PDB file of C-alpha atoms and ligand atoms in Angstrom:
ATOM      1  CA  MET A1283      87.179 109.875 132.658  1.00 84.00           C
ATOM      2  CA  GLU A1284      90.745 110.789 132.027  1.00 85.00           C
ATOM      3  CA  GLU A1285      89.961 110.665 128.262  1.00 87.00           C
ATOM      4  CA  ILE A1286      87.220 113.256 128.477  1.00 91.00           C
ATOM      5  CA  ILE A1287      89.241 115.457 130.870  1.00 94.00           C
ATOM      6  CA  LYS A1288      91.952 115.457 128.125  1.00 92.00           C
ATOM      7  CA  LYS A1289      89.179 116.626 125.722  1.00 91.00           C
ATOM      8  CA  ALA A1290      88.541 119.565 127.957  1.00 94.00           C
ATOM      9  CA  GLU A1291      92.172 120.377 128.136  1.00 93.00           C
ATOM     10  CA  ILE A1292      92.460 120.473 124.516  1.00 90.00           C
ATOM     11  CA  LEU A1293      89.500 122.871 124.210  1.00 91.00           C
ATOM     12  CA  ILE A1294      90.916 124.988 126.935  1.00 93.00           C
ATOM     13  CA  ASP A1295      94.406 125.170 125.223  1.00 92.00           C
ATOM     14  CA  ALA A1296      92.523 127.064 122.337  1.00 92.00           C
ATOM     15  CA  LEU A1297      91.075 129.616 124.788  1.00 94.00           C
ATOM     16  CA  PRO A1298      93.862 132.294 124.453  1.00 95.00           C
ATOM     17  CA  TYR A1299      93.694 132.147 120.651  1.00 95.00           C
ATOM     18  CA  ILE A1300      89.978 132.329 120.655  1.00 95.00           C
ATOM     19  CA  ARG A1301      89.924 135.375 122.793  1.00 96.00           C
ATOM     20  CA  ASN A1302      92.598 136.938 120.796  1.00 96.00           C
ATOM     21  CA  PHE A1303      90.883 136.212 117.384  1.00 97.00           C
ATOM     22  CA  TYR A1304      87.217 136.658 118.322  1.00 97.00           C
ATOM     23  CA  GLY A1305      85.464 139.072 115.794  1.00 97.00           C
ATOM     24  CA  LYS A1306      88.623 139.273 113.620  1.00 97.00           C
ATOM     25  CA  THR A1307      88.742 138.487 109.908  1.00 98.00           C
ATOM     26  CA  PHE A1308      90.888 135.736 108.291  1.00 98.00           C
ATOM     27  CA  VAL A1309      91.129 135.627 104.551  1.00 98.00           C
ATOM     28  CA  VAL A1310      91.849 132.145 103.207  1.00 98.00           C
ATOM     29  CA  LYS A1311      93.069 131.316  99.641  1.00 98.00           C
ATOM     30  CA  TYR A1312      91.548 127.869  99.060  1.00 97.00           C
ATOM     31  CA  GLY A1313      93.143 125.706  96.407  1.00 92.00           C
ATOM     32  CA  GLY A1314      95.179 122.627  95.528  1.00 90.00           C
ATOM     33  CA  ALA A1315      94.428 119.165  96.894  1.00 91.00           C
ATOM     34  CA  ALA A1316      92.192 120.586  99.674  1.00 92.00           C
ATOM     35  CA  GLN A1317      89.872 121.626  96.875  1.00 93.00           C
ATOM     36  CA  THR A1318      89.938 118.261  95.036  1.00 92.00           C
ATOM     37  CA  GLN A1319      90.378 115.402  97.567  1.00 94.00           C
ATOM     38  CA  ASP A1320      87.039 114.426  99.260  1.00 95.00           C
ATOM     39  CA  ASP A1321      88.489 113.917 102.832  1.00 96.00           C
ATOM     40  CA  LEU A1322      90.565 117.123 102.678  1.00 97.00           C
ATOM     41  CA  LYS A1323      87.491 119.138 101.313  1.00 97.00           C
ATOM     42  CA  GLU A1324      85.426 117.954 104.254  1.00 97.00           C
ATOM     43  CA  SER A1325      88.094 118.742 106.766  1.00 97.00           C
ATOM     44  CA  PHE A1326      88.491 122.302 105.220  1.00 98.00           C
ATOM     45  CA  ALA A1327      84.711 122.935 105.327  1.00 98.00           C
ATOM     46  CA  LYS A1328      84.617 121.766 108.996  1.00 98.00           C
ATOM     47  CA  ASP A1329      87.424 124.147 109.825  1.00 98.00           C
ATOM     48  CA  ILE A1330      85.818 127.049 108.240  1.00 98.00           C
ATOM     49  CA  VAL A1331      82.398 126.407 109.943  1.00 98.00           C
ATOM     50  CA  MET A1332      84.178 125.829 113.254  1.00 97.00           C
ATOM     51  CA  LEU A1333      86.085 129.157 112.949  1.00 98.00           C
ATOM     52  CA  ASN A1334      82.884 130.995 112.166  1.00 98.00           C
ATOM     53  CA  PHE A1335      80.967 129.485 115.157  1.00 97.00           C
ATOM     54  CA  ILE A1336      83.708 130.533 117.574  1.00 96.00           C
ATOM     55  CA  GLY A1337      83.458 134.150 116.289  1.00 96.00           C
ATOM     56  CA  ILE A1338      86.226 134.363 113.528  1.00 97.00           C
ATOM     57  CA  ARG A1339      85.078 135.834 110.313  1.00 98.00           C
ATOM     58  CA  THR A1340      86.414 133.866 107.442  1.00 98.00           C
ATOM     59  CA  VAL A1341      86.534 135.083 103.871  1.00 98.00           C
ATOM     60  CA  ILE A1342      87.355 132.453 101.162  1.00 98.00           C
ATOM     61  CA  VAL A1343      89.024 133.234  97.890  1.00 98.00           C
ATOM     62  CA  HIS A1344      89.355 130.191  95.593  1.00 98.00           C
ATOM     63  CA  GLY A1345      91.443 129.165  92.680  1.00 93.00           C
ATOM     64  CA  GLY A1346      90.486 126.377  90.277  1.00 92.00           C
ATOM     65  CA  GLY A1347      93.185 126.324  87.475  1.00 90.00           C
ATOM     66  CA  PRO A1348      93.113 122.483  86.861  1.00 91.00           C
ATOM     67  CA  ARG A1349      89.222 122.563  86.317  1.00 94.00           C
ATOM     68  CA  ILE A1350      89.618 125.399  83.817  1.00 95.00           C
ATOM     69  CA  SER A1351      92.366 123.495  81.925  1.00 95.00           C
ATOM     70  CA  ALA A1352      90.228 120.367  81.985  1.00 95.00           C
ATOM     71  CA  THR A1353      87.139 122.139  80.556  1.00 96.00           C
ATOM     72  CA  MET A1354      89.296 123.951  77.914  1.00 96.00           C
ATOM     73  CA  GLN A1355      90.558 120.546  76.820  1.00 96.00           C
ATOM     74  CA  LYS A1356      87.033 119.194  76.640  1.00 96.00           C
ATOM     75  CA  MET A1357      86.093 122.168  74.380  1.00 94.00           C
ATOM     76  CA  GLY A1358      89.109 121.461  72.204  1.00 94.00           C
ATOM     77  CA  LYS A1359      91.251 124.408  73.483  1.00 95.00           C
ATOM     78  CA  LYS A1360      94.771 124.058  74.558  1.00 95.00           C
ATOM     79  CA  PRO A1361      95.741 125.867  77.815  1.00 94.00           C
ATOM     80  CA  GLU A1362      98.910 128.035  77.530  1.00 92.00           C
ATOM     81  CA  PHE A1363     101.012 129.547  80.249  1.00 89.00           C
ATOM     82  CA  VAL A1364     103.653 132.192  80.484  1.00 84.00           C
ATOM     83  CA  HIS A1365     105.540 132.219  83.856  1.00 76.00           C
ATOM     84  CA  GLY A1366     102.790 130.235  85.391  1.00 74.00           C
ATOM     85  CA  GLN A1367     100.066 132.469  84.292  1.00 83.00           C
ATOM     86  CA  ARG A1368      97.252 131.547  81.931  1.00 90.00           C
ATOM     87  CA  VAL A1369      97.197 133.249  78.610  1.00 92.00           C
ATOM     88  CA  THR A1370      93.523 134.353  78.540  1.00 95.00           C
ATOM     89  CA  ASP A1371      91.872 135.142  75.180  1.00 95.00           C
ATOM     90  CA  ARG A1372      88.273 136.045  75.039  1.00 95.00           C
ATOM     91  CA  GLU A1373      86.954 132.544  74.657  1.00 95.00           C
ATOM     92  CA  THR A1374      89.174 131.317  77.458  1.00 96.00           C
ATOM     93  CA  MET A1375      87.898 134.189  79.810  1.00 97.00           C
ATOM     94  CA  GLU A1376      84.364 132.861  79.103  1.00 96.00           C
ATOM     95  CA  ILE A1377      85.421 129.421  80.256  1.00 96.00           C
ATOM     96  CA  VAL A1378      87.277 130.934  83.224  1.00 96.00           C
ATOM     97  CA  GLU A1379      84.129 132.731  84.293  1.00 97.00           C
ATOM     98  CA  MET A1380      81.840 129.817  83.812  1.00 97.00           C
ATOM     99  CA  VAL A1381      84.055 127.321  85.532  1.00 97.00           C
ATOM    100  CA  LEU A1382      85.367 129.622  88.439  1.00 97.00           C
ATOM    101  CA  GLY A1383      82.310 131.722  89.031  1.00 97.00           C
ATOM    102  CA  GLY A1384      79.716 129.009  88.352  1.00 96.00           C
ATOM    103  CA  LEU A1385      80.894 125.380  88.986  1.00 96.00           C
ATOM    104  CA  VAL A1386      83.760 125.738  91.336  1.00 97.00           C
ATOM    105  CA  ASN A1387      82.372 128.621  93.464  1.00 98.00           C
ATOM    106  CA  LYS A1388      78.983 126.950  93.830  1.00 98.00           C
ATOM    107  CA  GLU A1389      80.558 123.586  94.786  1.00 97.00           C
ATOM    108  CA  ILE A1390      82.518 125.339  97.599  1.00 98.00           C
ATOM    109  CA  VAL A1391      79.302 127.180  98.761  1.00 98.00           C
ATOM    110  CA  ALA A1392      77.393 123.868  98.782  1.00 98.00           C
ATOM    111  CA  LEU A1393      80.131 122.126 100.689  1.00 98.00           C
ATOM    112  CA  ILE A1394      80.194 124.767 103.473  1.00 98.00           C
ATOM    113  CA  ASN A1395      76.475 124.841 103.626  1.00 98.00           C
ATOM    114  CA  LYS A1396      76.198 121.103 103.930  1.00 98.00           C
ATOM    115  CA  THR A1397      78.624 121.197 106.795  1.00 98.00           C
ATOM    116  CA  GLY A1398      76.418 123.725 108.691  1.00 98.00           C
ATOM    117  CA  GLY A1399      77.843 127.076 107.626  1.00 98.00           C
ATOM    118  CA  LYS A1400      76.092 129.837 105.672  1.00 98.00           C
ATOM    119  CA  ALA A1401      78.167 130.545 102.513  1.00 98.00           C
ATOM    120  CA  VAL A1402      77.393 132.977  99.752  1.00 98.00           C
ATOM    121  CA  GLY A1403      79.244 132.829  96.425  1.00 98.00           C
ATOM    122  CA  LEU A1404      80.471 136.121  94.732  1.00 98.00           C
ATOM    123  CA  SER A1405      82.852 136.985  91.967  1.00 97.00           C
ATOM    124  CA  GLY A1406      84.906 140.069  92.111  1.00 97.00           C
ATOM    125  CA  LYS A1407      82.332 141.733  89.900  1.00 97.00           C
ATOM    126  CA  ASP A1408      79.516 141.432  92.615  1.00 97.00           C
ATOM    127  CA  GLY A1409      79.035 144.710  94.455  1.00 97.00           C
ATOM    128  CA  GLY A1410      82.081 146.112  92.407  1.00 97.00           C
ATOM    129  CA  LEU A1411      84.267 144.177  94.799  1.00 98.00           C
ATOM    130  CA  ILE A1412      87.406 143.948  92.576  1.00 98.00           C
ATOM    131  CA  ALA A1413      88.426 146.603  90.210  1.00 98.00           C
ATOM    132  CA  ALA A1414      91.160 145.576  87.794  1.00 98.00           C
ATOM    133  CA  ARG A1415      93.361 146.538  84.823  1.00 97.00           C
ATOM    134  CA  LYS A1416      94.994 144.501  82.189  1.00 95.00           C
ATOM    135  CA  LYS A1417      98.353 143.182  83.249  1.00 92.00           C
ATOM    136  CA  MET A1418     101.330 142.971  81.077  1.00 83.00           C
ATOM    137  CA  VAL A1419     103.943 140.193  81.725  1.00 81.00           C
ATOM    138  CA  ARG A1420     107.711 140.335  81.142  1.00 82.00           C
ATOM    139  CA  LYS A1421     108.762 137.132  79.689  1.00 80.00           C
ATOM    140  CA  ILE A1422     112.386 136.074  80.010  1.00 78.00           C
ATOM    141  CA  THR A1423     113.877 133.361  77.816  1.00 79.00           C
ATOM    142  CA  PRO A1424     116.380 131.627  80.438  1.00 74.00           C
ATOM    143  CA  GLU A1425     118.641 130.382  77.638  1.00 81.00           C
ATOM    144  CA  THR A1426     119.280 133.845  76.042  1.00 85.00           C
ATOM    145  CA  GLY A1427     118.282 136.021  78.975  1.00 82.00           C
ATOM    146  CA  VAL A1428     116.194 138.047  76.402  1.00 87.00           C
ATOM    147  CA  SER A1429     113.154 139.695  77.946  1.00 87.00           C
ATOM    148  CA  GLU A1430     109.954 140.848  76.219  1.00 88.00           C
ATOM    149  CA  ILE A1431     106.598 142.161  77.179  1.00 90.00           C
ATOM    150  CA  VAL A1432     103.890 139.600  76.365  1.00 86.00           C
ATOM    151  CA  ASP A1433     100.241 140.366  75.984  1.00 89.00           C
ATOM    152  CA  MET A1434      98.556 137.782  78.130  1.00 91.00           C
ATOM    153  CA  GLY A1435      95.022 138.778  77.023  1.00 95.00           C
ATOM    154  CA  LEU A1436      92.351 139.206  79.688  1.00 96.00           C
ATOM    155  CA  VAL A1437      94.715 138.768  82.667  1.00 96.00           C
ATOM    156  CA  GLY A1438      94.239 141.351  85.222  1.00 96.00           C
ATOM    157  CA  GLU A1439      95.744 142.897  88.349  1.00 95.00           C
ATOM    158  CA  VAL A1440      93.769 144.415  91.156  1.00 98.00           C
ATOM    159  CA  THR A1441      93.633 148.218  91.282  1.00 98.00           C
ATOM    160  CA  ALA A1442      90.984 148.681  94.083  1.00 98.00           C
ATOM    161  CA  VAL A1443      88.845 146.701  96.298  1.00 98.00           C
ATOM    162  CA  ALA A1444      85.382 147.783  97.493  1.00 98.00           C
ATOM    163  CA  PRO A1445      84.813 145.541 100.471  1.00 97.00           C
ATOM    164  CA  ALA A1446      81.191 146.850 101.406  1.00 98.00           C
ATOM    165  CA  VAL A1447      79.558 143.792 100.059  1.00 98.00           C
ATOM    166  CA  ILE A1448      81.657 141.500 102.265  1.00 98.00           C
ATOM    167  CA  GLY A1449      80.798 143.543 105.333  1.00 97.00           C
ATOM    168  CA  SER A1450      77.087 143.316 104.473  1.00 98.00           C
ATOM    169  CA  LEU A1451      77.211 139.544 104.280  1.00 98.00           C
ATOM    170  CA  GLN A1452      79.366 139.132 107.383  1.00 97.00           C
ATOM    171  CA  ARG A1453      76.915 141.163 109.488  1.00 96.00           C
ATOM    172  CA  ASP A1454      74.244 138.543 108.790  1.00 96.00           C
ATOM    173  CA  GLY A1455      76.613 135.694 109.499  1.00 96.00           C
ATOM    174  CA  PHE A1456      77.405 134.642 105.988  1.00 98.00           C
ATOM    175  CA  ILE A1457      80.653 133.300 104.803  1.00 98.00           C
ATOM    176  CA  PRO A1458      81.751 135.058 101.524  1.00 98.00           C
ATOM    177  CA  VAL A1459      83.225 132.723  98.884  1.00 98.00           C
ATOM    178  CA  ILE A1460      84.931 134.690  96.137  1.00 98.00           C
ATOM    179  CA  SER A1461      86.106 133.833  92.724  1.00 98.00           C
ATOM    180  CA  PRO A1462      89.224 135.703  91.462  1.00 98.00           C
ATOM    181  CA  ILE A1463      87.557 137.638  88.613  1.00 98.00           C
ATOM    182  CA  GLY A1464      87.690 141.369  88.438  1.00 98.00           C
ATOM    183  CA  ALA A1465      86.115 144.120  86.234  1.00 97.00           C
ATOM    184  CA  GLY A1466      88.281 146.312  84.124  1.00 97.00           C
ATOM    185  CA  PRO A1467      87.797 149.999  83.571  1.00 96.00           C
ATOM    186  CA  ASN A1468      85.330 149.503  80.677  1.00 94.00           C
ATOM    187  CA  GLY A1469      83.436 146.650  82.411  1.00 93.00           C
ATOM    188  CA  GLU A1470      85.525 143.925  80.787  1.00 95.00           C
ATOM    189  CA  THR A1471      86.057 140.700  82.617  1.00 97.00           C
ATOM    190  CA  LEU A1472      89.686 139.874  83.795  1.00 97.00           C
ATOM    191  CA  ASN A1473      91.160 136.729  85.113  1.00 96.00           C
ATOM    192  CA  ILE A1474      93.363 137.469  88.124  1.00 96.00           C
ATOM    193  CA  ASN A1475      95.678 135.266  90.195  1.00 95.00           C
ATOM    194  CA  ALA A1476      93.722 134.107  93.273  1.00 96.00           C
ATOM    195  CA  ASP A1477      96.707 134.562  95.887  1.00 97.00           C
ATOM    196  CA  LEU A1478      96.830 138.332  94.793  1.00 97.00           C
ATOM    197  CA  VAL A1479      93.052 138.729  94.997  1.00 98.00           C
ATOM    198  CA  ALA A1480      93.102 137.245  98.492  1.00 98.00           C
ATOM    199  CA  ALA A1481      95.889 139.610  99.496  1.00 98.00           C
ATOM    200  CA  ALA A1482      94.076 142.605  98.128  1.00 98.00           C
ATOM    201  CA  ILE A1483      90.905 141.705 100.045  1.00 98.00           C
ATOM    202  CA  ALA A1484      92.916 140.926 103.152  1.00 98.00           C
ATOM    203  CA  GLY A1485      94.366 144.468 102.931  1.00 98.00           C
ATOM    204  CA  ALA A1486      91.133 146.154 102.352  1.00 98.00           C
ATOM    205  CA  LEU A1487      89.478 144.377 105.214  1.00 98.00           C
ATOM    206  CA  GLU A1488      92.546 145.019 107.411  1.00 96.00           C
ATOM    207  CA  ALA A1489      92.329 141.272 108.157  1.00 98.00           C
ATOM    208  CA  GLU A1490      94.125 139.716 111.014  1.00 97.00           C
ATOM    209  CA  LYS A1491      95.534 136.975 108.921  1.00 97.00           C
ATOM    210  CA  LEU A1492      95.988 135.990 105.323  1.00 98.00           C
ATOM    211  CA  ILE A1493      96.321 132.171 104.903  1.00 98.00           C
ATOM    212  CA  LEU A1494      97.341 130.524 101.482  1.00 98.00           C
ATOM    213  CA  LEU A1495      96.632 126.843 101.237  1.00 97.00           C
ATOM    214  CA  THR A1496      98.892 124.978  98.860  1.00 96.00           C
ATOM    215  CA  ASP A1497     100.303 121.607  97.897  1.00 95.00           C
ATOM    216  CA  VAL A1498     103.692 122.032  99.365  1.00 96.00           C
ATOM    217  CA  PRO A1499     104.835 122.028 103.025  1.00 96.00           C
ATOM    218  CA  GLY A1500     105.650 125.676 102.906  1.00 96.00           C
ATOM    219  CA  LEU A1501     108.297 127.688 101.408  1.00 97.00           C
ATOM    220  CA  LEU A1502     111.212 125.398 100.723  1.00 97.00           C
ATOM    221  CA  ASP A1503     114.975 126.250 100.632  1.00 96.00           C
ATOM    222  CA  LYS A1504     117.379 124.845  98.103  1.00 95.00           C
ATOM    223  CA  LYS A1505     117.724 121.595 100.100  1.00 96.00           C
ATOM    224  CA  GLY A1506     113.900 121.203 100.247  1.00 95.00           C
ATOM    225  CA  SER A1507     113.489 122.058 103.983  1.00 96.00           C
ATOM    226  CA  VAL A1508     110.561 124.257 104.995  1.00 96.00           C
ATOM    227  CA  MET A1509     111.678 127.751 106.137  1.00 96.00           C
ATOM    228  CA  SER A1510     109.229 128.657 108.966  1.00 94.00           C
ATOM    229  CA  THR A1511     109.633 132.433 109.057  1.00 95.00           C
ATOM    230  CA  LEU A1512     110.749 134.789 106.318  1.00 96.00           C
ATOM    231  CA  THR A1513     111.292 138.488 105.910  1.00 96.00           C
ATOM    232  CA  LYS A1514     111.054 140.593 102.843  1.00 95.00           C
ATOM    233  CA  ALA A1515     114.886 141.010 102.525  1.00 96.00           C
ATOM    234  CA  ARG A1516     115.340 137.226 102.797  1.00 96.00           C
ATOM    235  CA  ILE A1517     112.570 136.702 100.184  1.00 96.00           C
ATOM    236  CA  ASN A1518     114.207 139.100  97.746  1.00 95.00           C
ATOM    237  CA  ARG A1519     117.608 137.154  98.018  1.00 96.00           C
ATOM    238  CA  LEU A1520     115.558 133.880  97.367  1.00 96.00           C
ATOM    239  CA  ILE A1521     114.040 135.161  94.374  1.00 94.00           C
ATOM    240  CA  LYS A1522     117.246 136.467  92.953  1.00 93.00           C
ATOM    241  CA  ASN A1523     119.137 133.184  93.549  1.00 93.00           C
ATOM    242  CA  GLY A1524     116.283 131.226  91.834  1.00 93.00           C
ATOM    243  CA  THR A1525     114.982 129.398  95.100  1.00 96.00           C
ATOM    244  CA  ILE A1526     111.472 130.955  94.738  1.00 95.00           C
ATOM    245  CA  THR A1527     110.012 130.349  91.307  1.00 91.00           C
ATOM    246  CA  GLY A1528     106.716 129.738  89.378  1.00 87.00           C
ATOM    247  CA  GLY A1529     103.475 129.717  91.409  1.00 88.00           C
ATOM    248  CA  MET A1530     105.356 130.592  94.628  1.00 94.00           C
ATOM    249  CA  LEU A1531     106.181 134.021  93.326  1.00 92.00           C
ATOM    250  CA  PRO A1532     102.654 135.424  93.459  1.00 92.00           C
ATOM    251  CA  LYS A1533     102.305 133.910  96.865  1.00 96.00           C
ATOM    252  CA  VAL A1534     105.278 135.692  98.380  1.00 96.00           C
ATOM    253  CA  SER A1535     104.165 138.998  96.657  1.00 95.00           C
ATOM    254  CA  ALA A1536     100.591 138.398  98.027  1.00 97.00           C
ATOM    255  CA  CYS A1537     102.003 137.993 101.657  1.00 98.00           C
ATOM    256  CA  LEU A1538     104.322 141.034 101.429  1.00 97.00           C
ATOM    257  CA  GLU A1539     101.525 143.245  99.921  1.00 97.00           C
ATOM    258  CA  ALA A1540      99.161 142.094 102.618  1.00 98.00           C
ATOM    259  CA  VAL A1541     101.628 142.860 105.465  1.00 97.00           C
ATOM    260  CA  SER A1542     102.263 146.260 104.028  1.00 97.00           C
ATOM    261  CA  ALA A1543      98.583 146.961 103.851  1.00 97.00           C
ATOM    262  CA  GLY A1544      98.392 146.184 107.682  1.00 96.00           C
ATOM    263  CA  VAL A1545      97.557 142.430 107.837  1.00 97.00           C
ATOM    264  CA  SER A1546      99.032 141.142 110.989  1.00 94.00           C
ATOM    265  CA  LYS A1547     100.069 137.849 109.983  1.00 94.00           C
ATOM    266  CA  THR A1548     100.458 135.968 106.665  1.00 97.00           C
ATOM    267  CA  HIS A1549     101.008 132.186 106.180  1.00 97.00           C
ATOM    268  CA  ILE A1550     101.696 129.721 103.263  1.00 97.00           C
ATOM    269  CA  VAL A1551     100.226 126.478 104.574  1.00 97.00           C
ATOM    270  CA  ASP A1552     100.233 122.826 103.529  1.00 96.00           C
ATOM    271  CA  GLY A1553      96.612 122.238 102.501  1.00 96.00           C
ATOM    272  CA  ARG A1554      97.299 118.496 102.216  1.00 96.00           C
ATOM    273  CA  ILE A1555      97.330 118.144 105.949  1.00 96.00           C
ATOM    274  CA  PRO A1556      93.860 117.473 107.363  1.00 96.00           C
ATOM    275  CA  HIS A1557      92.688 120.498 109.588  1.00 96.00           C
ATOM    276  CA  CYS A1558      95.590 122.568 108.532  1.00 96.00           C
ATOM    277  CA  LEU A1559      93.618 125.771 109.198  1.00 96.00           C
ATOM    278  CA  LEU A1560      92.951 124.818 112.804  1.00 95.00           C
ATOM    279  CA  LEU A1561      96.478 123.633 113.376  1.00 94.00           C
ATOM    280  CA  GLU A1562      97.916 126.912 111.915  1.00 93.00           C
ATOM    281  CA  ILE A1563      95.556 129.068 113.967  1.00 93.00           C
ATOM    282  CA  PHE A1564      95.375 127.182 117.308  1.00 92.00           C
ATOM    283  CA  THR A1565      98.876 125.846 117.858  1.00 88.00           C
ATOM    284  CA  LYS A1566     102.199 127.491 118.634  1.00 84.00           C
ATOM    285  CA  GLU A1567     104.017 125.381 115.986  1.00 82.00           C
ATOM    286  CA  GLY A1568     101.748 126.188 113.024  1.00 81.00           C
ATOM    287  CA  VAL A1569     102.160 124.264 109.693  1.00 88.00           C
ATOM    288  CA  GLY A1570     104.089 125.941 106.917  1.00 94.00           C
ATOM    289  CA  THR A1571     105.818 129.404 106.448  1.00 97.00           C
ATOM    290  CA  GLU A1572     105.023 132.652 108.030  1.00 96.00           C
ATOM    291  CA  ILE A1573     105.945 135.822 106.048  1.00 96.00           C
ATOM    292  CA  VAL A1574     106.544 138.972 108.003  1.00 93.00           C
ATOM    293  CA  GLY A1575     107.315 142.352 106.500  1.00 80.00           C
TER     294      GLY A1575
HETATM  295  P1  ADP B2065      98.578 126.810  94.030  1.00 60.45           P
HETATM  296  O1  ADP B2065      97.579 126.026  93.325  1.00 60.45           O
HETATM  297  O2  ADP B2065      98.646 126.480  95.604  1.00 60.45           O
HETATM  298  O3  ADP B2065      98.521 128.299  93.811  1.00 60.45           O
HETATM  299  P2  ADP B2065     101.086 126.909  92.397  1.00 60.45           P
HETATM  300  O4  ADP B2065     101.561 125.758  91.676  1.00 60.45           O
HETATM  301  O5  ADP B2065     100.589 128.099  91.842  1.00 60.45           O
HETATM  302  O6  ADP B2065     100.084 126.212  93.533  1.00 60.45           O
HETATM  303  O7  ADP B2065     102.292 127.284  93.544  1.00 60.45           O
HETATM  304  C1  ADP B2065     103.020 126.297  94.338  1.00 60.45           C
HETATM  305  C2  ADP B2065     104.190 125.815  93.616  1.00 60.45           C
HETATM  306  O8  ADP B2065     105.260 126.697  93.690  1.00 60.45           O
HETATM  307  C3  ADP B2065     104.827 124.560  94.135  1.00 60.45           C
HETATM  308  O9  ADP B2065     104.071 123.346  93.854  1.00 60.45           O
HETATM  309  C4  ADP B2065     106.167 124.566  93.662  1.00 60.45           C
HETATM  310  O10 ADP B2065     106.213 123.879  92.382  1.00 60.45           O
HETATM  311  C5  ADP B2065     106.467 126.014  93.286  1.00 60.45           C
HETATM  312  N1  ADP B2065     107.589 126.620  94.014  1.00 60.45           N
HETATM  313  C6  ADP B2065     108.506 127.351  93.531  1.00 60.45           C
HETATM  314  N2  ADP B2065     109.494 127.705  94.263  1.00 60.45           N
HETATM  315  C7  ADP B2065     109.183 127.137  95.540  1.00 60.45           C
HETATM  316  C8  ADP B2065     109.785 127.200  96.819  1.00 60.45           C
HETATM  317  N3  ADP B2065     110.900 127.798  97.149  1.00 60.45           N
HETATM  318  N4  ADP B2065     109.145 126.457  97.818  1.00 60.45           N
HETATM  319  C9  ADP B2065     107.995 125.813  97.560  1.00 60.45           C
HETATM  320  N5  ADP B2065     107.355 125.730  96.393  1.00 60.45           N
HETATM  321  C10 ADP B2065     107.975 126.364  95.287  1.00 60.45           C
HETATM  322 MG1   MG B2066      99.014 129.264  91.971  1.00 60.45          MG
END
């Protein structure tokens, strides 16, 4: 008996959060181990389905870099990166679109549907969701300090989001699953960092939360300890002194952009922890780093 009363208490503990978040939108960037390990995939899908049944509207934006690289290698192409971003020639872009928009997107859709949700896959091209332009990247050679502008090919940055298609799906209870591909001004296909796509969508939807799943415990300081809350000023110092680098740079930009677009809370969360989404949303402690404006 005591056991089952405890279960009721656990559910009741979630009540204030459920009341607060009912009907609100959470945008989740799905990637890393949570996207590749079977047990974590299942716990992610259960969390998403659970959130939707208690009235939280989730929107998923996914990555899939390792799958793109693996497919490129199978096709005899060598993946190339500048500051963590993939150099994307036309042939690479075709592979990106096939792997992300096809394989990876539909796997996530099937996973959620199998778990009892109703997911629909989209790319940023569908319904004109993501308008983008070609992005130029400044490459700095650390040894010499020399910087140059590098043409990354079909790498894009978001210029506008038309979220109507998301609203249409949500009205009928569907969970949108979005691959980070946008259309340029002449209809060309552009490959965009998924963290930044998630942030732009969260901003356009005036989401309550942006949650980025990753494979580290959160934003780490120089000693490797998680920093649980960070402000813009502190982040700028951490970038200058080289504490935040590589793939963490688009994540902090994503969070700051989302906050300035009106998203209430942004989190970088350890996706290797089973049910990290539920823990982040329904516990005081949370798991990872919260970034405030
Ligand atoms: P994801 O697939 O989640 O986008 P990325 O590799 O793009 O992962 O970004 C996360 C990586 O950022 C970490 O694995 C780590 O190597 C790097 N990183 C750089 N600076 C930090 C930092 N201060 N704290 C945590 N991770 C950092
Ligand atoms: Mg990344």
